[in-house]
Amino acid sequence: MPSLTVKLQETTPTSYPILIKKGLLQDPKSWLPAEISLWVIITDTNVAEILALNLQKNLLKMGLKTLLLKVNPGERSKSQRNKSLLEQTMLQHDCDRKTGILALGGGVIGDLAGFIAATYMRGIAYIQLPTTLLAMVDSSVGGKTAINTKEGKNLIGAFWQPKAVIVDSSALETLPQKQLINGLFEALKMFLTHDSASFTWFHKNLTNILARNLQDLENLVYRALKIKTRVVAQDEKEQHERAVLNFGHTIGHALEKITNYRLLHGYAVGFGMLVEAKIALTLKLLTEQKFALIENALRPLGITSRKLAKFKAEEVIAATKFDKKKQSGQVFYVLLKDIGSVKEINGKYVHLVDDYTVNQVLLDLTKD
């Protein structure tokens, strides 16, 4: 039988800049690439009033064509319906392969706009402009894009790297306190899995961070992204170490699902880290002392066993069956073995934990 081999040359960019500085959104000329003919700003209705209209005005002053598209804020906007509507609007405005997308908003906007960029005309350029702390410290970097379905979160998506990530720390000045805390959980996840020194720094400086000390917030973002960029560079498609960044997310995504996404992602991950750290303790991977440190770090952010008790263990376990890390119906978890490190066996970073153990942990945490 005749056969042929396709030898592809690398065509996707292998690197992109991450800029962290106050005022970057006011100076798009300093970071916009010149080859884009039309910029589509995708944002939500809240950010549109605060930041998007001003950004559009600055682009127009530069002589650039723009199209401003808005969706409602919240996780439920990450839908196939919204993706199709936005794409249809872009087609109607003659957006082509030279069009670029500016994803201006939090994680929802970054995921949705990034997925549109990955599929529109088989892939166009986009830039992440995160405006929430959660997006700044995590979701804006790494190229994960996705939408949700009724079956679960982020089950349909693509890896599509942005051309740049522009972190304007002044966006945090208008962020509601609940959203600020929402982002802290993803930074804490980075520190718990990779960097004990940053965990200690986080605990020591939490008061200043919650008071929005700009220097500490920028330091927080830098510390988290330093971890994220290293992991992504080594494992872009999440075949190995990048899976560690799902710590807290098996339980977290389950909680989001059973609350129909009314529970904010970061808070869900916060509860997930509490439960999954307790699993590691139960499996004798983590000491009582280290678990207590994690509990103490989560408590000032509103994550306690008492609040976890409002979720039914059987519903949480049933919802974990939709997790992307499942294999043959079995659910896998990232397990801490210390603050700053996780269990790893022969390059495997997620591990099977049976439902009985998870159920016992949930009951133990909430029995008081």
mmCIF file of C-alpha atoms in Angstrom:
data_model
loop_
_atom_site.group_PDB
_atom_site.id
_atom_site.type_symbol
_atom_site.label_atom_id
_atom_site.label_comp_id
_atom_site.label_asym_id
_atom_site.label_seq_id
_atom_site.Cartn_x
_atom_site.Cartn_y
_atom_site.Cartn_z
ATOM 1 C CA MET A 1 0.000 0.000 0.000
ATOM 2 C CA PRO A 2 1.443 3.426 -0.940
ATOM 3 C CA SER A 3 2.010 5.729 2.025
ATOM 4 C CA LEU A 4 2.971 9.345 2.595
ATOM 5 C CA THR A 5 4.168 11.324 5.587
ATOM 6 C CA VAL A 6 3.105 14.852 6.464
ATOM 7 C CA LYS A 7 5.994 16.750 8.021
ATOM 8 C CA LEU A 8 4.652 19.940 9.544
ATOM 9 C CA GLN A 9 6.850 22.879 10.404
ATOM 10 C CA GLU A 10 6.111 24.748 13.618
ATOM 11 C CA THR A 11 3.712 27.570 12.729
ATOM 12 C CA THR A 12 2.308 28.682 16.080
ATOM 13 C CA PRO A 13 4.230 31.196 18.198
ATOM 14 C CA THR A 14 6.440 29.611 20.805
ATOM 15 C CA SER A 15 6.487 32.609 23.117
ATOM 16 C CA TYR A 16 4.492 35.709 23.984
ATOM 17 C CA PRO A 17 4.956 38.589 26.394
ATOM 18 C CA ILE A 18 3.177 39.128 29.692
ATOM 19 C CA LEU A 19 3.212 42.775 30.756
ATOM 20 C CA ILE A 20 2.265 43.749 34.329
ATOM 21 C CA LYS A 21 1.928 47.462 34.947
ATOM 22 C CA LYS A 22 -0.592 50.072 36.003
ATOM 23 C CA GLY A 23 -2.094 52.073 33.124
ATOM 24 C CA LEU A 24 -1.431 49.699 30.207
ATOM 25 C CA LEU A 25 -5.030 49.875 28.965
ATOM 26 C CA GLN A 26 -4.606 53.641 28.558
ATOM 27 C CA ASP A 27 -1.606 53.108 26.283
ATOM 28 C CA PRO A 28 -2.545 50.414 23.719
ATOM 29 C CA LYS A 29 0.034 51.768 21.274
ATOM 30 C CA SER A 30 2.752 50.313 23.509
ATOM 31 C CA TRP A 31 1.559 46.711 23.168
ATOM 32 C CA LEU A 32 -0.714 46.309 20.105
ATOM 33 C CA PRO A 33 0.835 44.494 17.113
ATOM 34 C CA ALA A 34 0.748 46.497 13.889
ATOM 35 C CA GLU A 35 -0.402 43.808 11.455
ATOM 36 C CA ILE A 36 -4.053 43.607 12.618
ATOM 37 C CA SER A 37 -6.589 45.473 10.442
ATOM 38 C CA LEU A 38 -9.605 45.265 12.774
ATOM 39 C CA TRP A 39 -9.829 44.715 16.516
ATOM 40 C CA VAL A 40 -12.908 43.034 17.983
ATOM 41 C CA ILE A 41 -13.263 43.863 21.681
ATOM 42 C CA ILE A 42 -15.176 41.082 23.434
ATOM 43 C CA THR A 43 -16.234 41.979 26.965
ATOM 44 C CA ASP A 44 -19.172 41.812 29.365
ATOM 45 C CA THR A 45 -21.728 44.520 30.078
ATOM 46 C CA ASN A 46 -20.114 45.465 33.394
ATOM 47 C CA VAL A 47 -16.612 45.907 31.998
ATOM 48 C CA ALA A 48 -17.983 47.681 28.924
ATOM 49 C CA GLU A 49 -19.164 50.589 31.055
ATOM 50 C CA ILE A 50 -15.942 50.824 33.060
ATOM 51 C CA LEU A 51 -13.108 50.001 30.643
ATOM 52 C CA ALA A 52 -14.166 48.827 27.175
ATOM 53 C CA LEU A 53 -15.605 52.095 25.855
ATOM 54 C CA ASN A 54 -12.467 53.959 26.857
ATOM 55 C CA LEU A 55 -10.255 51.323 25.223
ATOM 56 C CA GLN A 56 -12.299 51.520 22.035
ATOM 57 C CA LYS A 57 -11.934 55.316 22.054
ATOM 58 C CA ASN A 58 -8.150 55.004 22.356
ATOM 59 C CA LEU A 59 -8.023 52.540 19.459
ATOM 60 C CA LEU A 60 -10.089 54.835 17.276
ATOM 61 C CA LYS A 61 -7.700 57.701 18.073
ATOM 62 C CA MET A 62 -4.935 55.482 16.693
ATOM 63 C CA GLY A 63 -6.884 55.153 13.448
ATOM 64 C CA LEU A 64 -7.803 51.512 14.041
ATOM 65 C CA LYS A 65 -11.097 49.861 13.119
ATOM 66 C CA THR A 66 -12.974 48.375 16.066
ATOM 67 C CA LEU A 67 -16.027 46.301 16.852
ATOM 68 C CA LEU A 68 -17.318 46.132 20.435
ATOM 69 C CA LEU A 69 -19.236 42.972 21.370
ATOM 70 C CA LYS A 70 -20.788 42.372 24.798
ATOM 71 C CA VAL A 71 -22.274 39.455 26.729
ATOM 72 C CA ASN A 72 -23.827 39.311 30.172
ATOM 73 C CA PRO A 73 -21.379 38.812 33.059
ATOM 74 C CA GLY A 74 -21.159 35.399 34.670
ATOM 75 C CA GLU A 75 -20.241 31.795 33.984
ATOM 76 C CA ARG A 76 -23.474 31.065 32.129
ATOM 77 C CA SER A 77 -22.333 33.329 29.282
ATOM 78 C CA LYS A 78 -19.687 30.728 28.380
ATOM 79 C CA SER A 79 -22.188 28.949 26.135
ATOM 80 C CA GLN A 80 -22.377 27.582 22.611
ATOM 81 C CA ARG A 81 -25.248 29.984 21.943
ATOM 82 C CA ASN A 82 -23.191 33.054 22.848
ATOM 83 C CA LYS A 83 -20.203 31.784 20.892
ATOM 84 C CA SER A 84 -22.346 31.330 17.780
ATOM 85 C CA LEU A 85 -24.021 34.736 18.165
ATOM 86 C CA LEU A 86 -20.686 36.529 18.510
ATOM 87 C CA GLU A 87 -19.213 34.676 15.544
ATOM 88 C CA GLN A 88 -22.261 35.494 13.432
ATOM 89 C CA THR A 89 -21.892 39.175 14.284
ATOM 90 C CA MET A 90 -18.226 39.066 13.311
ATOM 91 C CA LEU A 91 -19.126 37.495 9.968
ATOM 92 C CA GLN A 92 -21.733 40.171 9.359
ATOM 93 C CA HIS A 93 -19.059 42.846 9.934
ATOM 94 C CA ASP A 94 -16.674 41.211 7.458
ATOM 95 C CA CYS A 95 -14.130 40.132 10.049
ATOM 96 C CA ASP A 96 -11.423 38.140 8.273
ATOM 97 C CA ARG A 97 -8.157 36.374 9.061
ATOM 98 C CA LYS A 98 -6.448 39.723 9.637
ATOM 99 C CA THR A 99 -8.923 40.499 12.417
ATOM 100 C CA GLY A 100 -7.754 40.292 16.017
ATOM 101 C CA ILE A 101 -9.716 39.805 19.232
ATOM 102 C CA LEU A 102 -9.151 41.672 22.483
ATOM 103 C CA ALA A 103 -10.487 39.569 25.370
ATOM 104 C CA LEU A 104 -11.272 42.293 27.908
ATOM 105 C CA GLY A 105 -12.670 40.871 31.130
ATOM 106 C CA GLY A 106 -12.373 38.018 33.578
ATOM 107 C CA GLY A 107 -11.916 34.307 33.061
ATOM 108 C CA VAL A 108 -15.300 33.863 31.380
ATOM 109 C CA ILE A 109 -14.476 36.418 28.694
ATOM 110 C CA GLY A 110 -10.951 35.068 28.239
ATOM 111 C CA ASP A 111 -12.221 31.519 27.749
ATOM 112 C CA LEU A 112 -15.072 32.492 25.439
ATOM 113 C CA ALA A 113 -13.168 35.028 23.324
ATOM 114 C CA GLY A 114 -10.148 32.742 23.155
ATOM 115 C CA PHE A 115 -12.262 29.852 21.878
ATOM 116 C CA ILE A 116 -13.780 32.109 19.232
ATOM 117 C CA ALA A 117 -10.251 33.117 18.209
ATOM 118 C CA ALA A 118 -9.239 29.450 18.021
ATOM 119 C CA THR A 119 -12.060 28.528 15.627
ATOM 120 C CA TYR A 120 -12.968 31.670 13.673
ATOM 121 C CA MET A 121 -11.543 31.366 10.139
ATOM 122 C CA ARG A 122 -9.662 28.341 11.590
ATOM 123 C CA GLY A 123 -7.752 30.534 13.993
ATOM 124 C CA ILE A 124 -7.074 34.265 14.395
ATOM 125 C CA ALA A 125 -4.927 36.320 16.746
ATOM 126 C CA TYR A 126 -6.119 37.418 20.164
ATOM 127 C CA ILE A 127 -4.747 39.248 23.170
ATOM 128 C CA GLN A 128 -5.762 38.596 26.752
ATOM 129 C CA LEU A 129 -6.651 41.744 28.705
ATOM 130 C CA PRO A 130 -7.599 40.331 32.121
ATOM 131 C CA THR A 131 -9.556 42.683 34.383
ATOM 132 C CA THR A 132 -10.141 40.366 37.351
ATOM 133 C CA LEU A 133 -7.525 39.016 39.721
ATOM 134 C CA LEU A 134 -8.538 35.444 38.891
ATOM 135 C CA ALA A 135 -7.854 36.002 35.204
ATOM 136 C CA MET A 136 -4.623 37.885 35.917
ATOM 137 C CA VAL A 137 -3.059 35.174 38.079
ATOM 138 C CA ASP A 138 -4.190 32.158 36.097
ATOM 139 C CA SER A 139 -6.678 31.827 33.257
ATOM 140 C CA SER A 140 -5.267 34.510 30.937
ATOM 141 C CA VAL A 141 -2.000 32.578 30.538
ATOM 142 C CA GLY A 142 -1.594 29.167 28.956
ATOM 143 C CA GLY A 143 -3.991 29.126 26.017
ATOM 144 C CA LYS A 144 -6.847 27.143 27.542
ATOM 145 C CA THR A 145 -10.124 28.214 25.929
ATOM 146 C CA ALA A 146 -13.551 26.658 26.345
ATOM 147 C CA ILE A 147 -17.289 26.882 26.781
ATOM 148 C CA ASN A 148 -19.574 25.089 29.222
ATOM 149 C CA THR A 149 -22.363 22.617 28.536
ATOM 150 C CA LYS A 150 -25.146 21.252 30.716
ATOM 151 C CA GLU A 151 -22.963 18.170 31.199
ATOM 152 C CA GLY A 152 -20.124 20.131 32.758
ATOM 153 C CA LYS A 153 -17.605 22.952 32.670
ATOM 154 C CA ASN A 154 -14.998 23.506 29.943
ATOM 155 C CA LEU A 155 -15.825 20.237 28.188
ATOM 156 C CA ILE A 156 -15.649 21.800 24.710
ATOM 157 C CA GLY A 157 -12.639 23.943 23.902
ATOM 158 C CA ALA A 158 -9.158 24.219 22.453
ATOM 159 C CA PHE A 159 -5.596 25.131 23.313
ATOM 160 C CA TRP A 160 -4.970 28.440 21.515
ATOM 161 C CA GLN A 161 -2.198 30.692 22.766
ATOM 162 C CA PRO A 162 -2.678 34.488 22.829
ATOM 163 C CA LYS A 163 -0.308 36.918 21.143
ATOM 164 C CA ALA A 164 0.199 38.678 24.473
ATOM 165 C CA VAL A 165 -1.193 39.030 27.983
ATOM 166 C CA ILE A 166 -1.596 42.610 29.179
ATOM 167 C CA VAL A 167 -2.149 42.950 32.932
ATOM 168 C CA ASP A 168 -3.204 46.477 33.876
ATOM 169 C CA SER A 169 -3.219 46.395 37.663
ATOM 170 C CA SER A 170 -5.352 49.559 37.829
ATOM 171 C CA ALA A 171 -8.317 47.414 36.716
ATOM 172 C CA LEU A 172 -8.303 45.962 40.223
ATOM 173 C CA GLU A 173 -9.244 49.341 41.700
ATOM 174 C CA THR A 174 -12.867 48.921 40.561
ATOM 175 C CA LEU A 175 -13.084 45.183 41.244
ATOM 176 C CA PRO A 176 -15.645 44.233 43.937
ATOM 177 C CA GLN A 177 -14.060 42.757 47.045
ATOM 178 C CA LYS A 178 -15.769 39.414 46.486
ATOM 179 C CA GLN A 179 -14.191 39.202 43.031
ATOM 180 C CA LEU A 180 -10.794 40.143 44.445
ATOM 181 C CA ILE A 181 -11.007 37.263 46.927
ATOM 182 C CA ASN A 182 -12.298 35.027 44.134
ATOM 183 C CA GLY A 183 -8.950 35.469 42.382
ATOM 184 C CA LEU A 184 -6.840 34.873 45.472
ATOM 185 C CA PHE A 185 -7.782 31.190 45.515
ATOM 186 C CA GLU A 186 -6.123 30.550 42.144
ATOM 187 C CA ALA A 187 -2.935 32.270 43.318
ATOM 188 C CA LEU A 188 -3.034 30.235 46.513
ATOM 189 C CA LYS A 189 -3.418 27.082 44.399
ATOM 190 C CA MET A 190 -0.155 27.925 42.604
ATOM 191 C CA PHE A 191 1.685 28.436 45.876
ATOM 192 C CA LEU A 192 0.324 25.299 47.560
ATOM 193 C CA THR A 193 1.362 23.096 44.660
ATOM 194 C CA HIS A 194 4.685 24.691 43.691
ATOM 195 C CA ASP A 195 6.109 27.322 46.036
ATOM 196 C CA SER A 196 6.098 27.110 49.833
ATOM 197 C CA ALA A 197 7.967 30.425 50.138
ATOM 198 C CA SER A 198 5.203 32.219 48.226
ATOM 199 C CA PHE A 199 2.609 30.495 50.423
ATOM 200 C CA THR A 200 4.369 31.933 53.482
ATOM 201 C CA TRP A 201 4.567 35.359 51.802
ATOM 202 C CA PHE A 202 0.842 35.163 50.960
ATOM 203 C CA HIS A 203 -0.121 34.363 54.545
ATOM 204 C CA LYS A 204 2.085 37.160 55.890
ATOM 205 C CA ASN A 205 0.827 39.827 53.468
ATOM 206 C CA LEU A 206 -2.846 38.859 53.204
ATOM 207 C CA THR A 207 -4.056 41.950 55.094
ATOM 208 C CA ASN A 208 -2.269 44.274 52.676
ATOM 209 C CA ILE A 209 -3.492 42.275 49.693
ATOM 210 C CA LEU A 210 -7.109 42.487 50.847
ATOM 211 C CA ALA A 211 -6.607 46.228 51.389
ATOM 212 C CA ARG A 212 -5.530 46.455 47.695
ATOM 213 C CA ASN A 213 -1.963 47.524 48.251
ATOM 214 C CA LEU A 214 -0.921 47.820 44.597
ATOM 215 C CA GLN A 215 2.676 46.730 45.137
ATOM 216 C CA ASP A 216 1.565 43.563 46.928
ATOM 217 C CA LEU A 217 -1.099 42.834 44.308
ATOM 218 C CA GLU A 218 1.418 43.144 41.476
ATOM 219 C CA ASN A 219 3.828 40.965 43.450
ATOM 220 C CA LEU A 220 1.074 38.381 43.899
ATOM 221 C CA VAL A 221 0.334 38.353 40.166
ATOM 222 C CA TYR A 222 4.022 38.076 39.299
ATOM 223 C CA ARG A 223 4.636 35.199 41.743
ATOM 224 C CA ALA A 224 1.615 33.253 40.454
ATOM 225 C CA LEU A 225 2.406 33.823 36.782
ATOM 226 C CA LYS A 226 6.052 32.919 37.260
ATOM 227 C CA ILE A 227 4.837 29.457 38.276
ATOM 228 C CA LYS A 228 2.185 29.262 35.570
ATOM 229 C CA THR A 229 4.510 30.276 32.741
ATOM 230 C CA ARG A 230 7.127 27.705 33.726
ATOM 231 C CA VAL A 231 4.577 24.900 33.903
ATOM 232 C CA VAL A 232 2.896 25.840 30.612
ATOM 233 C CA ALA A 233 6.243 26.121 28.825
ATOM 234 C CA GLN A 234 7.033 22.529 29.792
ATOM 235 C CA ASP A 235 3.569 21.041 29.280
ATOM 236 C CA GLU A 236 1.344 23.147 27.033
ATOM 237 C CA LYS A 237 -1.340 20.503 26.388
ATOM 238 C CA GLU A 238 -1.646 19.280 29.996
ATOM 239 C CA GLN A 239 -0.219 15.816 29.469
ATOM 240 C CA HIS A 240 1.971 15.874 32.562
ATOM 241 C CA GLU A 241 2.812 18.582 35.134
ATOM 242 C CA ARG A 242 0.225 21.125 33.990
ATOM 243 C CA ALA A 243 -2.401 18.801 35.453
ATOM 244 C CA VAL A 244 -1.109 19.895 38.886
ATOM 245 C CA LEU A 245 -2.805 23.255 38.299
ATOM 246 C CA ASN A 246 -6.107 21.412 38.639
ATOM 247 C CA PHE A 247 -5.578 21.088 42.386
ATOM 248 C CA GLY A 248 -8.900 21.899 44.035
ATOM 249 C CA HIS A 249 -10.705 21.774 40.705
ATOM 250 C CA THR A 250 -12.142 18.244 40.785
ATOM 251 C CA ILE A 251 -14.304 19.133 43.772
ATOM 252 C CA GLY A 252 -14.465 22.800 42.713
ATOM 253 C CA HIS A 253 -15.995 22.088 39.305
ATOM 254 C CA ALA A 254 -18.442 19.683 40.945
ATOM 255 C CA LEU A 255 -19.611 22.439 43.301
ATOM 256 C CA GLU A 256 -20.018 24.843 40.403
ATOM 257 C CA LYS A 257 -22.101 22.298 38.531
ATOM 258 C CA ILE A 258 -24.487 21.510 41.378
ATOM 259 C CA THR A 259 -25.009 25.234 42.091
ATOM 260 C CA ASN A 260 -25.624 25.905 38.389
ATOM 261 C CA TYR A 261 -22.540 28.169 38.447
ATOM 262 C CA ARG A 262 -23.981 30.532 41.050
ATOM 263 C CA LEU A 263 -20.926 29.750 43.181
ATOM 264 C CA LEU A 264 -17.993 31.768 41.851
ATOM 265 C CA HIS A 265 -15.165 29.689 40.393
ATOM 266 C CA GLY A 266 -12.502 30.839 42.834
ATOM 267 C CA TYR A 267 -14.637 30.130 45.886
ATOM 268 C CA ALA A 268 -15.491 26.711 44.448
ATOM 269 C CA VAL A 269 -11.770 26.008 44.058
ATOM 270 C CA GLY A 270 -11.235 27.240 47.620
ATOM 271 C CA PHE A 271 -13.670 24.642 48.947
ATOM 272 C CA GLY A 272 -12.082 22.143 46.568
ATOM 273 C CA MET A 273 -8.614 22.792 48.006
ATOM 274 C CA LEU A 274 -9.941 22.302 51.532
ATOM 275 C CA VAL A 275 -11.486 18.944 50.601
ATOM 276 C CA GLU A 276 -8.595 17.745 48.461
ATOM 277 C CA ALA A 277 -6.031 18.705 51.100
ATOM 278 C CA LYS A 278 -8.088 16.699 53.601
ATOM 279 C CA ILE A 279 -8.027 13.758 51.182
ATOM 280 C CA ALA A 280 -4.218 13.998 51.140
ATOM 281 C CA LEU A 281 -4.236 14.048 54.944
ATOM 282 C CA THR A 282 -6.536 11.006 55.073
ATOM 283 C CA LEU A 283 -4.216 9.143 52.696
ATOM 284 C CA LYS A 284 -1.280 10.034 54.990
ATOM 285 C CA LEU A 285 0.450 12.141 52.366
ATOM 286 C CA LEU A 286 0.025 15.418 54.244
ATOM 287 C CA THR A 287 0.663 15.993 57.946
ATOM 288 C CA GLU A 288 -1.890 17.366 60.391
ATOM 289 C CA GLN A 289 0.318 20.421 60.888
ATOM 290 C CA LYS A 290 0.437 21.244 57.168
ATOM 291 C CA PHE A 291 -3.305 20.684 56.774
ATOM 292 C CA ALA A 292 -3.912 23.103 59.659
ATOM 293 C CA LEU A 293 -1.795 25.733 57.884
ATOM 294 C CA ILE A 294 -3.934 25.341 54.766
ATOM 295 C CA GLU A 295 -7.138 25.586 56.812
ATOM 296 C CA ASN A 296 -5.822 28.758 58.441
ATOM 297 C CA ALA A 297 -4.963 30.277 55.067
ATOM 298 C CA LEU A 298 -8.445 29.566 53.677
ATOM 299 C CA ARG A 299 -10.453 30.673 56.712
ATOM 300 C CA PRO A 300 -9.929 34.477 56.330
ATOM 301 C CA LEU A 301 -11.137 34.113 52.735
ATOM 302 C CA GLY A 302 -14.442 32.601 53.833
ATOM 303 C CA ILE A 303 -13.698 28.918 53.217
ATOM 304 C CA THR A 304 -14.638 26.830 56.254
ATOM 305 C CA SER A 305 -15.972 23.362 56.987
ATOM 306 C CA ARG A 306 -19.155 24.925 58.319
ATOM 307 C CA LYS A 307 -19.896 26.577 54.971
ATOM 308 C CA LEU A 308 -18.984 23.391 53.121
ATOM 309 C CA ALA A 309 -21.731 21.594 55.048
ATOM 310 C CA LYS A 310 -24.458 23.135 52.876
ATOM 311 C CA PHE A 311 -23.398 20.810 50.046
ATOM 312 C CA LYS A 312 -24.583 17.195 50.116
ATOM 313 C CA ALA A 313 -21.745 14.690 49.840
ATOM 314 C CA GLU A 314 -23.622 12.403 47.438
ATOM 315 C CA GLU A 315 -24.398 15.277 45.065
ATOM 316 C CA VAL A 316 -20.787 16.461 45.075
ATOM 317 C CA ILE A 317 -19.480 12.961 44.327
ATOM 318 C CA ALA A 318 -22.026 12.461 41.533
ATOM 319 C CA ALA A 319 -20.964 15.766 39.940
ATOM 320 C CA THR A 320 -17.273 14.763 39.968
ATOM 321 C CA LYS A 321 -18.120 12.093 37.377
ATOM 322 C CA PHE A 322 -18.198 14.851 34.734
ATOM 323 C CA ASP A 323 -14.614 15.938 35.470
ATOM 324 C CA LYS A 324 -12.266 16.065 32.457
ATOM 325 C CA LYS A 325 -9.626 14.075 34.361
ATOM 326 C CA LYS A 326 -11.876 11.032 34.736
ATOM 327 C CA GLN A 327 -10.796 7.798 33.085
ATOM 328 C CA SER A 328 -13.218 4.915 32.495
ATOM 329 C CA GLY A 329 -15.657 6.541 34.913
ATOM 330 C CA GLN A 330 -13.065 6.834 37.672
ATOM 331 C CA VAL A 331 -12.185 10.213 39.159
ATOM 332 C CA PHE A 332 -8.616 11.434 39.655
ATOM 333 C CA TYR A 333 -7.234 14.076 42.008
ATOM 334 C CA VAL A 334 -4.114 16.170 42.507
ATOM 335 C CA LEU A 335 -2.769 15.234 45.936
ATOM 336 C CA LEU A 336 -0.498 17.416 48.069
ATOM 337 C CA LYS A 337 2.363 15.745 49.878
ATOM 338 C CA ASP A 338 3.605 18.998 51.403
ATOM 339 C CA ILE A 339 3.019 22.708 51.032
ATOM 340 C CA GLY A 340 4.698 23.454 47.730
ATOM 341 C CA SER A 341 4.775 19.923 46.310
ATOM 342 C CA VAL A 342 2.431 17.201 45.087
ATOM 343 C CA LYS A 343 2.452 13.449 44.743
ATOM 344 C CA GLU A 344 4.054 12.340 41.472
ATOM 345 C CA ILE A 345 4.727 8.789 40.281
ATOM 346 C CA ASN A 346 6.582 8.230 37.006
ATOM 347 C CA GLY A 347 5.390 11.518 35.552
ATOM 348 C CA LYS A 348 1.810 10.977 36.703
ATOM 349 C CA TYR A 349 0.379 13.910 38.651
ATOM 350 C CA VAL A 350 -3.275 12.917 39.098
ATOM 351 C CA HIS A 351 -4.298 9.901 41.117
ATOM 352 C CA LEU A 352 -7.354 7.722 41.560
ATOM 353 C CA VAL A 353 -9.270 8.283 44.789
ATOM 354 C CA ASP A 354 -12.285 6.070 45.412
ATOM 355 C CA ASP A 355 -15.715 7.530 46.145
ATOM 356 C CA TYR A 356 -15.803 5.999 49.623
ATOM 357 C CA THR A 357 -12.716 7.983 50.678
ATOM 358 C CA VAL A 358 -14.073 11.227 49.200
ATOM 359 C CA ASN A 359 -17.413 10.661 50.921
ATOM 360 C CA GLN A 360 -15.709 10.040 54.289
ATOM 361 C CA VAL A 361 -13.632 13.194 53.912
ATOM 362 C CA LEU A 362 -16.710 15.273 53.122
ATOM 363 C CA LEU A 363 -18.539 13.815 56.122
ATOM 364 C CA ASP A 364 -15.534 14.313 58.429
ATOM 365 C CA LEU A 365 -15.140 17.942 57.413
ATOM 366 C CA THR A 366 -18.800 18.763 57.941
ATOM 367 C CA LYS A 367 -19.704 16.584 60.943
ATOM 368 C CA ASP A 368 -19.358 19.456 63.406
#
